[in-house]
Coordinates of C-alpha atoms in Angstrom, one line a residue:
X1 CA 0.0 0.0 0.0
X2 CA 1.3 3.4 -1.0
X3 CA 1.8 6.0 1.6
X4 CA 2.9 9.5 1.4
X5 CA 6.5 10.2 2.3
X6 CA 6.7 13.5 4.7
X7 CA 9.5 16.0 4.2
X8 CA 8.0 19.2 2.9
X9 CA 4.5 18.1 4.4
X10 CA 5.3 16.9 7.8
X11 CA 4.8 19.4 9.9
X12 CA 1.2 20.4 7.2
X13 CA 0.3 16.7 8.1
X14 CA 0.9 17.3 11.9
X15 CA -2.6 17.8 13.9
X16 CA -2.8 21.1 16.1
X17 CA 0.5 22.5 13.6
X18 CA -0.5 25.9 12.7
X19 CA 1.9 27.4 10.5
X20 CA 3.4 30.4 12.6
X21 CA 6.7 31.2 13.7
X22 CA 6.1 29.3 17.4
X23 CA 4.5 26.3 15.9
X24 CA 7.5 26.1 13.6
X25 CA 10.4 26.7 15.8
X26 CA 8.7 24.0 18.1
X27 CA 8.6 21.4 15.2
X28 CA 12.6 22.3 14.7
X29 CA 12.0 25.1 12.4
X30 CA 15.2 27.7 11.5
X31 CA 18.1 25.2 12.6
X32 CA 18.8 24.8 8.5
X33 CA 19.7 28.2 8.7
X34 CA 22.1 28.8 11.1
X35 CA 23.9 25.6 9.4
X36 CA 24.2 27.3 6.5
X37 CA 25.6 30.8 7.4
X38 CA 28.2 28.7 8.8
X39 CA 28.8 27.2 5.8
X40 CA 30.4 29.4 2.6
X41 CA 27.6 30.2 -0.1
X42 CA 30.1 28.0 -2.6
X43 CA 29.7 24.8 -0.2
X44 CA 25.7 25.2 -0.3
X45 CA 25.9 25.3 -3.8
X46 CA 27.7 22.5 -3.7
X47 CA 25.7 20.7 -1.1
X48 CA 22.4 21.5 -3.5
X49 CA 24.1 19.8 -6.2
X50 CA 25.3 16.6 -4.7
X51 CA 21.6 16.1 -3.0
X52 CA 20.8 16.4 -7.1
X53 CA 18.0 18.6 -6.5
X54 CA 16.0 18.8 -9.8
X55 CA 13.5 22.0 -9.9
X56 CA 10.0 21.2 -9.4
X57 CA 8.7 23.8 -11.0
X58 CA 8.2 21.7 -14.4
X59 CA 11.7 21.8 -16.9
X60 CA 13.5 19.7 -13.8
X61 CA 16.6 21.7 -14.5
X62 CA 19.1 20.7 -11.1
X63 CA 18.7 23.7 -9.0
X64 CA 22.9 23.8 -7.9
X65 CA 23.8 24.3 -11.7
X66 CA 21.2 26.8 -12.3
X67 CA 22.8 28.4 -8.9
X68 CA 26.2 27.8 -10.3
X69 CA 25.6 29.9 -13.5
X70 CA 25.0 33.2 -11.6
X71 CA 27.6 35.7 -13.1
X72 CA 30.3 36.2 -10.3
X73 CA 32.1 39.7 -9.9
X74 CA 29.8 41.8 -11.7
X75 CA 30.0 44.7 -9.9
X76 CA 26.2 44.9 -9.6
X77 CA 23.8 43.4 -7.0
X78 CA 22.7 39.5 -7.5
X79 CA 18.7 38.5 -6.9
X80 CA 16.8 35.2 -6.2
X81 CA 12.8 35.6 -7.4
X82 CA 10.8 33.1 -6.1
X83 CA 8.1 32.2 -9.2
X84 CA 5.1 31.5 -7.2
X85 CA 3.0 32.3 -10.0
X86 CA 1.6 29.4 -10.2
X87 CA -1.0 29.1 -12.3
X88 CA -0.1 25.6 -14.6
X89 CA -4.0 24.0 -14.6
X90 CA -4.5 21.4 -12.4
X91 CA -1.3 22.7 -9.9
X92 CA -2.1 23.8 -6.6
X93 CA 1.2 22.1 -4.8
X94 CA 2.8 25.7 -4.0
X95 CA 0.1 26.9 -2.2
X96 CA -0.3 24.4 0.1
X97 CA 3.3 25.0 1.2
X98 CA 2.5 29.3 1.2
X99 CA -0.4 29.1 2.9
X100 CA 0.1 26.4 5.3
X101 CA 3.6 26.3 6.6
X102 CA 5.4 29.5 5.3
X103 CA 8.7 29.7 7.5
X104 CA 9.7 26.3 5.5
X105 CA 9.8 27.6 2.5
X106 CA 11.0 31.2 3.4
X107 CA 13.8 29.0 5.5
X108 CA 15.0 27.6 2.1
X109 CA 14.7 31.0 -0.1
X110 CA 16.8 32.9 3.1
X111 CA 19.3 29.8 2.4
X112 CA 18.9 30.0 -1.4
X113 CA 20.1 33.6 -1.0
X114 CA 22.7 33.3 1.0
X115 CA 23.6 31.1 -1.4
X116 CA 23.7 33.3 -4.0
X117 CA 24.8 36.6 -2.5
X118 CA 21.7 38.2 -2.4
X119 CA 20.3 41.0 -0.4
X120 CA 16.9 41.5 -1.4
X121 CA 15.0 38.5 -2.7
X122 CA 11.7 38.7 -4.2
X123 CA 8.8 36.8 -3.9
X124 CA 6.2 36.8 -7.2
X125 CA 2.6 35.8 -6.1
X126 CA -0.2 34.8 -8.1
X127 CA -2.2 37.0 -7.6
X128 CA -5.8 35.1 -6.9
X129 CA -3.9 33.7 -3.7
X130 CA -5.2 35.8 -1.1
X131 CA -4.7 33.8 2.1
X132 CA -1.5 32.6 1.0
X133 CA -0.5 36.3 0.0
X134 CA -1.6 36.8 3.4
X135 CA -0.4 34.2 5.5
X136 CA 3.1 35.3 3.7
X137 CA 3.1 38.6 4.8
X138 CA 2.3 37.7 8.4
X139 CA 4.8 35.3 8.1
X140 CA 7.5 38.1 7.3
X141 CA 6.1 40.4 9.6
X142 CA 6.8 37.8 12.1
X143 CA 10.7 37.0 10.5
X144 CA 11.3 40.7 10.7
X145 CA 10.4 41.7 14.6
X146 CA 12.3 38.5 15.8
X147 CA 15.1 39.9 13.7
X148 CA 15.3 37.1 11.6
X149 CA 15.3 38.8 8.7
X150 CA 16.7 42.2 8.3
X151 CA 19.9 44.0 8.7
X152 CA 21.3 41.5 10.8
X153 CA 19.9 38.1 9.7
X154 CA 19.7 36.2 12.7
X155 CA 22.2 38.6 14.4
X156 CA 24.8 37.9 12.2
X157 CA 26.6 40.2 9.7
X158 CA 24.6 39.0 6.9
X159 CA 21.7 41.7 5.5
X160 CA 18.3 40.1 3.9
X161 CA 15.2 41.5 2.9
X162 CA 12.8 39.0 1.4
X163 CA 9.6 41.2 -0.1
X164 CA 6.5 40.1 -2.0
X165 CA 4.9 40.8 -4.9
X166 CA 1.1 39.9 -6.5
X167 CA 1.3 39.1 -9.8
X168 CA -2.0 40.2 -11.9
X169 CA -3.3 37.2 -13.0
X170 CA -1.6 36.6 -16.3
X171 CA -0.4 33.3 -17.1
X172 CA 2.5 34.0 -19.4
X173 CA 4.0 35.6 -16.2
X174 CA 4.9 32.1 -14.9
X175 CA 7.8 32.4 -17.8
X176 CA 10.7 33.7 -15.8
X177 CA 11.5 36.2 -18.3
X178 CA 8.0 37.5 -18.6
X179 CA 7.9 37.3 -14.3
X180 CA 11.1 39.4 -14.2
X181 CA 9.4 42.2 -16.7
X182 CA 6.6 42.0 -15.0
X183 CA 8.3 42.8 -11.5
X184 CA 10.1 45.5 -12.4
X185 CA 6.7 47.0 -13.8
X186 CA 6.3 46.4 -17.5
X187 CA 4.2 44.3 -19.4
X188 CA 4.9 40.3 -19.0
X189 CA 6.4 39.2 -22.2
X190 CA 9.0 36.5 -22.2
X191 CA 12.3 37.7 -23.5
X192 CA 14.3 36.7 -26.2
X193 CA 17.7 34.7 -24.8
X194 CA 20.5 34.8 -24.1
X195 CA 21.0 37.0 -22.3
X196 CA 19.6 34.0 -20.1
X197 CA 18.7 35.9 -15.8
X198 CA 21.9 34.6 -14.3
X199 CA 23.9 36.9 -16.7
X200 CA 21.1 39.9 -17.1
X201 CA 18.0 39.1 -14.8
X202 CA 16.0 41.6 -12.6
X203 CA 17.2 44.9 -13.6
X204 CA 19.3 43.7 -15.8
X205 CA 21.6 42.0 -13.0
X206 CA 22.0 38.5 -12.3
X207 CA 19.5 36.7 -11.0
X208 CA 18.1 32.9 -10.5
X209 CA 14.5 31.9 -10.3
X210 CA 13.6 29.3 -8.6
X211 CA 9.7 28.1 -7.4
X212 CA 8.6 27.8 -4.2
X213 CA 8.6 23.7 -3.5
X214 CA 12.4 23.7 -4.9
X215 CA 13.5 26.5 -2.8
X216 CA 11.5 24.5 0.3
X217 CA 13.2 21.6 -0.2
X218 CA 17.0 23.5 0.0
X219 CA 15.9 23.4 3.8
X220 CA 15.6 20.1 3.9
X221 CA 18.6 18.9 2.2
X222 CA 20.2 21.4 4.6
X223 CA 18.4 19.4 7.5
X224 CA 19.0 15.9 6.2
X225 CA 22.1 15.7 4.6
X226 CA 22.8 15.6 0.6
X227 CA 23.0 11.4 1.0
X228 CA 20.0 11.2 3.4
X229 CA 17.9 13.3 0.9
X230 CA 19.1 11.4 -2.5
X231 CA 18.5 8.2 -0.9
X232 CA 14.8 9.5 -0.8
X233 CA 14.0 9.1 -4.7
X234 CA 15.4 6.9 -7.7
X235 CA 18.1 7.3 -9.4
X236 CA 18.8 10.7 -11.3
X237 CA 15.9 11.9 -9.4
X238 CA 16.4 12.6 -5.5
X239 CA 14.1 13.2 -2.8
X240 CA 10.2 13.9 -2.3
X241 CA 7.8 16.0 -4.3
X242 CA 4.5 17.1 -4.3
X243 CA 1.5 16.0 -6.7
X244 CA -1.7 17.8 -7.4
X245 CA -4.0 14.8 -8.1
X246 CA -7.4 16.2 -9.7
X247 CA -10.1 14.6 -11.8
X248 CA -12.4 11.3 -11.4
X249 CA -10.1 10.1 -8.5
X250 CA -12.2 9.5 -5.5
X251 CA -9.3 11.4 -3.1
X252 CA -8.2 14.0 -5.1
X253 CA -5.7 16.2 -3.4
X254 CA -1.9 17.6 -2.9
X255 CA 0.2 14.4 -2.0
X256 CA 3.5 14.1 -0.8
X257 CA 5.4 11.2 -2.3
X258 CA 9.2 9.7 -3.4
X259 CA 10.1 10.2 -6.4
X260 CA 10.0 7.1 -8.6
X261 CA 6.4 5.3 -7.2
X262 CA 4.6 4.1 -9.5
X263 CA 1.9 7.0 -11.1
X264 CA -0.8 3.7 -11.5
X265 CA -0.3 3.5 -7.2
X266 CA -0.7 7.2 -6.8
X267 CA -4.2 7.0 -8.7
X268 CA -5.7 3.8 -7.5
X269 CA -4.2 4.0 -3.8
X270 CA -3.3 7.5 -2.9
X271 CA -6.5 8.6 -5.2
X272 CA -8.9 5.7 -4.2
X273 CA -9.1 4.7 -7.9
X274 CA -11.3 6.3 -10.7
X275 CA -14.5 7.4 -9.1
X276 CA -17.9 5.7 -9.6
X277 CA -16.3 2.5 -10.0
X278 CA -15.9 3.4 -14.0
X279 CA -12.5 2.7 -16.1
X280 CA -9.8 4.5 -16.5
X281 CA -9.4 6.2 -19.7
X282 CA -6.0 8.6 -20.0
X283 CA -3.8 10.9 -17.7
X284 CA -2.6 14.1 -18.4
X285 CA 0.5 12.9 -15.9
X286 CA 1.9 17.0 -15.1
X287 CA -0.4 19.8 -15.7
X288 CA -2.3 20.8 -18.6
X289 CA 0.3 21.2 -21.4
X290 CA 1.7 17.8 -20.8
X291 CA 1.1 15.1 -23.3
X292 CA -1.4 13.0 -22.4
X293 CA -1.2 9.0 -21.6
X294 CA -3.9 5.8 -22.2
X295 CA -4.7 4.1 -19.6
X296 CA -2.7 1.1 -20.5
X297 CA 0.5 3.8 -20.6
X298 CA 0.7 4.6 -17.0
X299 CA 2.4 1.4 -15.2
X300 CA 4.9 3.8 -15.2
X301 CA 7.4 5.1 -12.1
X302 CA 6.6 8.5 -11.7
X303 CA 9.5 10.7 -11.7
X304 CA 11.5 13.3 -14.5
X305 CA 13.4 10.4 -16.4
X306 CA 10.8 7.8 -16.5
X307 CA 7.7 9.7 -17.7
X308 CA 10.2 11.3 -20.3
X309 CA 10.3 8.0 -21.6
X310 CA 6.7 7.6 -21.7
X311 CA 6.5 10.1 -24.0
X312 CA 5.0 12.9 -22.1
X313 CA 6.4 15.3 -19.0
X314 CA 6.2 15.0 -15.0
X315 CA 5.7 19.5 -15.6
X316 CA 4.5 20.7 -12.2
X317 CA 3.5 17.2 -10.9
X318 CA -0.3 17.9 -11.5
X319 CA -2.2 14.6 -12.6
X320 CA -5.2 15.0 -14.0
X321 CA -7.4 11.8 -14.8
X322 CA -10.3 11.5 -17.1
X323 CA -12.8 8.2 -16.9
X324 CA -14.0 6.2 -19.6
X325 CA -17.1 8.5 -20.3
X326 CA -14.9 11.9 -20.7
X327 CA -15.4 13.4 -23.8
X328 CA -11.4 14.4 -25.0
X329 CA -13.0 16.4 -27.7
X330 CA -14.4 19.2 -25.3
X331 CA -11.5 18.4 -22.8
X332 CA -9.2 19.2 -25.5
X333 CA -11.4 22.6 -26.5
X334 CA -11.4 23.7 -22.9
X335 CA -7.4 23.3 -22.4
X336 CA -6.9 24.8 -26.2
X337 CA -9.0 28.0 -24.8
X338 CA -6.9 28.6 -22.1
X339 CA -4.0 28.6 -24.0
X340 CA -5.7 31.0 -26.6
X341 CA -6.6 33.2 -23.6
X342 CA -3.5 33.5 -22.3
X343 CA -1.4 33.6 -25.0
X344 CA 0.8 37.2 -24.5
X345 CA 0.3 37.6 -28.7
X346 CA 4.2 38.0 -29.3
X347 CA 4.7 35.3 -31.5
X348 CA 2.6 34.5 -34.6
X349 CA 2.9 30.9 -34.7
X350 CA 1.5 30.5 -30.7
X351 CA -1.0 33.9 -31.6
X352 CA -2.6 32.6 -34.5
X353 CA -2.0 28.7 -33.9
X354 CA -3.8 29.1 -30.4
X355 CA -6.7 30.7 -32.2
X356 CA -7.1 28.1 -35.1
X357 CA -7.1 25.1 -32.4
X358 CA -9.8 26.8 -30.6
X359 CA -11.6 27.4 -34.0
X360 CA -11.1 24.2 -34.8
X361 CA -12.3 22.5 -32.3
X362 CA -15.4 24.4 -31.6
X363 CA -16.2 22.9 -35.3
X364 CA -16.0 19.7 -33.9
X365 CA -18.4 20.0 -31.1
X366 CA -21.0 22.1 -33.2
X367 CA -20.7 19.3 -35.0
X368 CA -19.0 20.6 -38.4
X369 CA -15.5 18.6 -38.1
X370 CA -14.2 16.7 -40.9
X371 CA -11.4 14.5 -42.0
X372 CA -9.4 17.8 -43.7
X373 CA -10.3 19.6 -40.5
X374 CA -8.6 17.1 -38.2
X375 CA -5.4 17.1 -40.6
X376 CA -5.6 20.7 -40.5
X377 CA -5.6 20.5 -36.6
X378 CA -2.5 18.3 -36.5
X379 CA -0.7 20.7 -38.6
X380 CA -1.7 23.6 -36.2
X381 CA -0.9 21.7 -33.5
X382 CA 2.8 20.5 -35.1
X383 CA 3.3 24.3 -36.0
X384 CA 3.2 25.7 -32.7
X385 CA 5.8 23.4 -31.2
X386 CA 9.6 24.3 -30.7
X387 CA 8.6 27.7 -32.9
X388 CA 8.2 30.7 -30.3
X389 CA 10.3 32.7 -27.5
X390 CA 8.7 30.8 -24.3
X391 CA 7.2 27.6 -23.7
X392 CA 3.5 28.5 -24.1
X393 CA 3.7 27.6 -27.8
X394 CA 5.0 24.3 -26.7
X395 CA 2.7 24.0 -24.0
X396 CA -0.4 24.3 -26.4
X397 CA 1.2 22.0 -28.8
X398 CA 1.4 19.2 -26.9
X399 CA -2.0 18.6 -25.6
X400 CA -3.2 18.6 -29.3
X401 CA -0.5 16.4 -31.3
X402 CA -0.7 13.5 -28.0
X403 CA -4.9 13.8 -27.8
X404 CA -5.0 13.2 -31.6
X405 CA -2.6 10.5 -31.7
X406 CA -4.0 8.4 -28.6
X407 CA -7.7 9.6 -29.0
X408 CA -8.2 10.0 -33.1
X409 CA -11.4 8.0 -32.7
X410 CA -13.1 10.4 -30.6
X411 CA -12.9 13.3 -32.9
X412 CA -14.1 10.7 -35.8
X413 CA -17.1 9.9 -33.8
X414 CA -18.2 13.9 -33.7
X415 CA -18.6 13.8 -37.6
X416 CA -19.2 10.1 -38.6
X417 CA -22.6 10.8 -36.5
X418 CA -22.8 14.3 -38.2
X419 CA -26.2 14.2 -40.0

């Protein structure tokens, strides 16, 4: 029987554990960071990367490399942003952490920044998170009178000021480079690189961004140990993370789990199986823009590397299942929408390409799809991919050339019925 492994959630799964600064010091909170201002920034770079931390924020780039590119001797100030944007369809991992236990994660971004010789780091907030906006603030309030943020972090010589910042609701702004415009007050539109952030960043300085479940689990590594916390996962991909499970699941919820259990166990026993007693008929196996899997496609282990080689993406660790009487069509129309929506409009091919899938598809469900319009659709789909600035062209890609290839029946049915 699969149970949840607790690192980042164990003091969230503790009863009577509240979340502020006395409940956390009383579950052991703030002894990572003491540790690591005894340390040099260098060694906790270096104990990030031999814990092989992977970002969970959905590329799975390891976090110590990313930290390791920071331009060094610039002359000009360094910044961590915490993307907390998140907005990925079907994610709601981040918030859990935010709202629930906040000195854990603002633990590992005060580490993070040391790290990176940072003075000011910056939290960006979606900006429909109102009590997790707020339980951050009160959080920092709370850092900031015990003086363990400030001037003199923890009394030491080292100054921090950690501030945050709501986002406005825009989707594209969970691009870093469209985050970073976004936070110093222009419009969120992803930038074309290099320059990549760790050479020319916030204000044009170096900086790394990082989400908030990667930057939580730098305290832990700090707490355990880089062995302790590789030994938690499979190979290639160390430690715990957290999965937004959502759909026909009879538990749906924000699980904590190794990496490397299998995604079938997180559905059937974590999930309590497809709801209604019905079949199983495909995963979308991390967030909305992944490719989607059949249900005979998802005896699977679920971590980076293994669902790579399923052909699809872990992304934000957001599984969404559908059961045997979902209709993919309209599934498909309502994810192609979003994209559409929230497509920033600065490149033609994720502009126009959104559009046309949306147009497409509505064909299909007003019942005026054919054979040349489902070609036409692949096409659109096949265009979009690998073609624009940011991911979001890639992101709306996917979804379409995976539901086509698994599901071409479904669409068929829409105009083979057509009177």
């Amino acid at each position: 029987m699969l149970e949840e492994t607790l690192v980042l959630f164990r003091n969230i799964r503790t009863p009577g554990y509240d979340g502020t600064l006395d409940s956390y010091r009383k579950a052991g909170g703030y002894q990572s960071l003491p540790k690591a201002l005894t340390m040099q920034p260098e060694e906790v770079i270096a104990l990030v990367k031999e814990a092989g931390l992977r970002g969970r924020g959905g590329a799975g780039f390891p976090t110590g490399l990313k930290w390791s590119f920071m331009a060094k001797n610039t002359g000009k100030h360094s910044y961590l942003v915490c993307n907390a944007d998140e907005s990925e369809p079907g994610t709601c991992k981040d918030r859990e952490l935010m709202l629930k236990d906040p000195h854990l994660f603002l633990e590992g971004m005060m580490i993070g920044c040391y790290a990176l010789g940072c003075h000011h780091g910056y939290i960006y907030v979606r900006g429909e998170y109102f009590p997790a906006i707020k339980s951050l603030n009160k959080a920092l309030d709370d850092c900031y009178r015990e003086g363990i943020l400030g001037p003199k972090l923890l009394g030491g010589d080292y100054a921090l000021d950690l501030t945050v910042h709501t986002g406005a609701g825009a989707y594209i702004c969970g691009e870093e480079s469209a985050l970073l415009d976004s936070l110093e007050g222009k419009r969120g539109h992803p930038r074309v690189k290099p320059p990549f952030p760790a050479v020319a960043g916030f204000n044009s300085c170096p900086t790394s961004v990082n989400n908030v479940e990667t930057l939580t689990n730098v305290t832990a590594i700090l707490e355990m140990g880089a062995d302790a916390y590789k030994n938690l996962g499979s190979p290639n991909n160390a430690g715990t993370h957290l999965v937004s499970l959502s759909g026909h699941v009879n538990r749906p919820g924000v699980y904590e789990v190794a990496m490397g259990v299998g995604l079938r166990d997180i559905i059937q026993e974590l999930g309590g199986g497809v709801r209604g007693g019905k079949q199983l008929k495909g995963v979308i196996p991390g967030g909305s823009s992944s490719p989607v899997l059949r249900a005979d496609e998802i005896d699977i282990a679920y971590d980076f590397d293994s669902v790579g080689k399923a052909g699809s993406m872990m992304g934000s660790s957001a599984i969404m299942v559908f059961d045997e009487d979902a209709d993919v069509v309209k599934l498909l129309h309502r994810i192609s929408r979003f994209y559409n929506h929230e497509s920033c409009g600065q490149c033609t091919p994720c502009r126009e390409g959104t559009h046309w899938a949306r147009q497409l598809l509505r064909d299909f469900l007003q019942n005026n799809g054919s054979e040349r319009k489902l070609n036409r659709l692949q096409r659109v789909g096949r265009n979009m991919g690998g073609t624009t600035l940011c991911a979001l062209g890639d992101a709306a890609s996917m979804p379409i050339v995976s539901f086509l290839k698994k599901f071409p029946d479904d669409f068929r049915q829409y105009y083979a019925t057509a009177s």
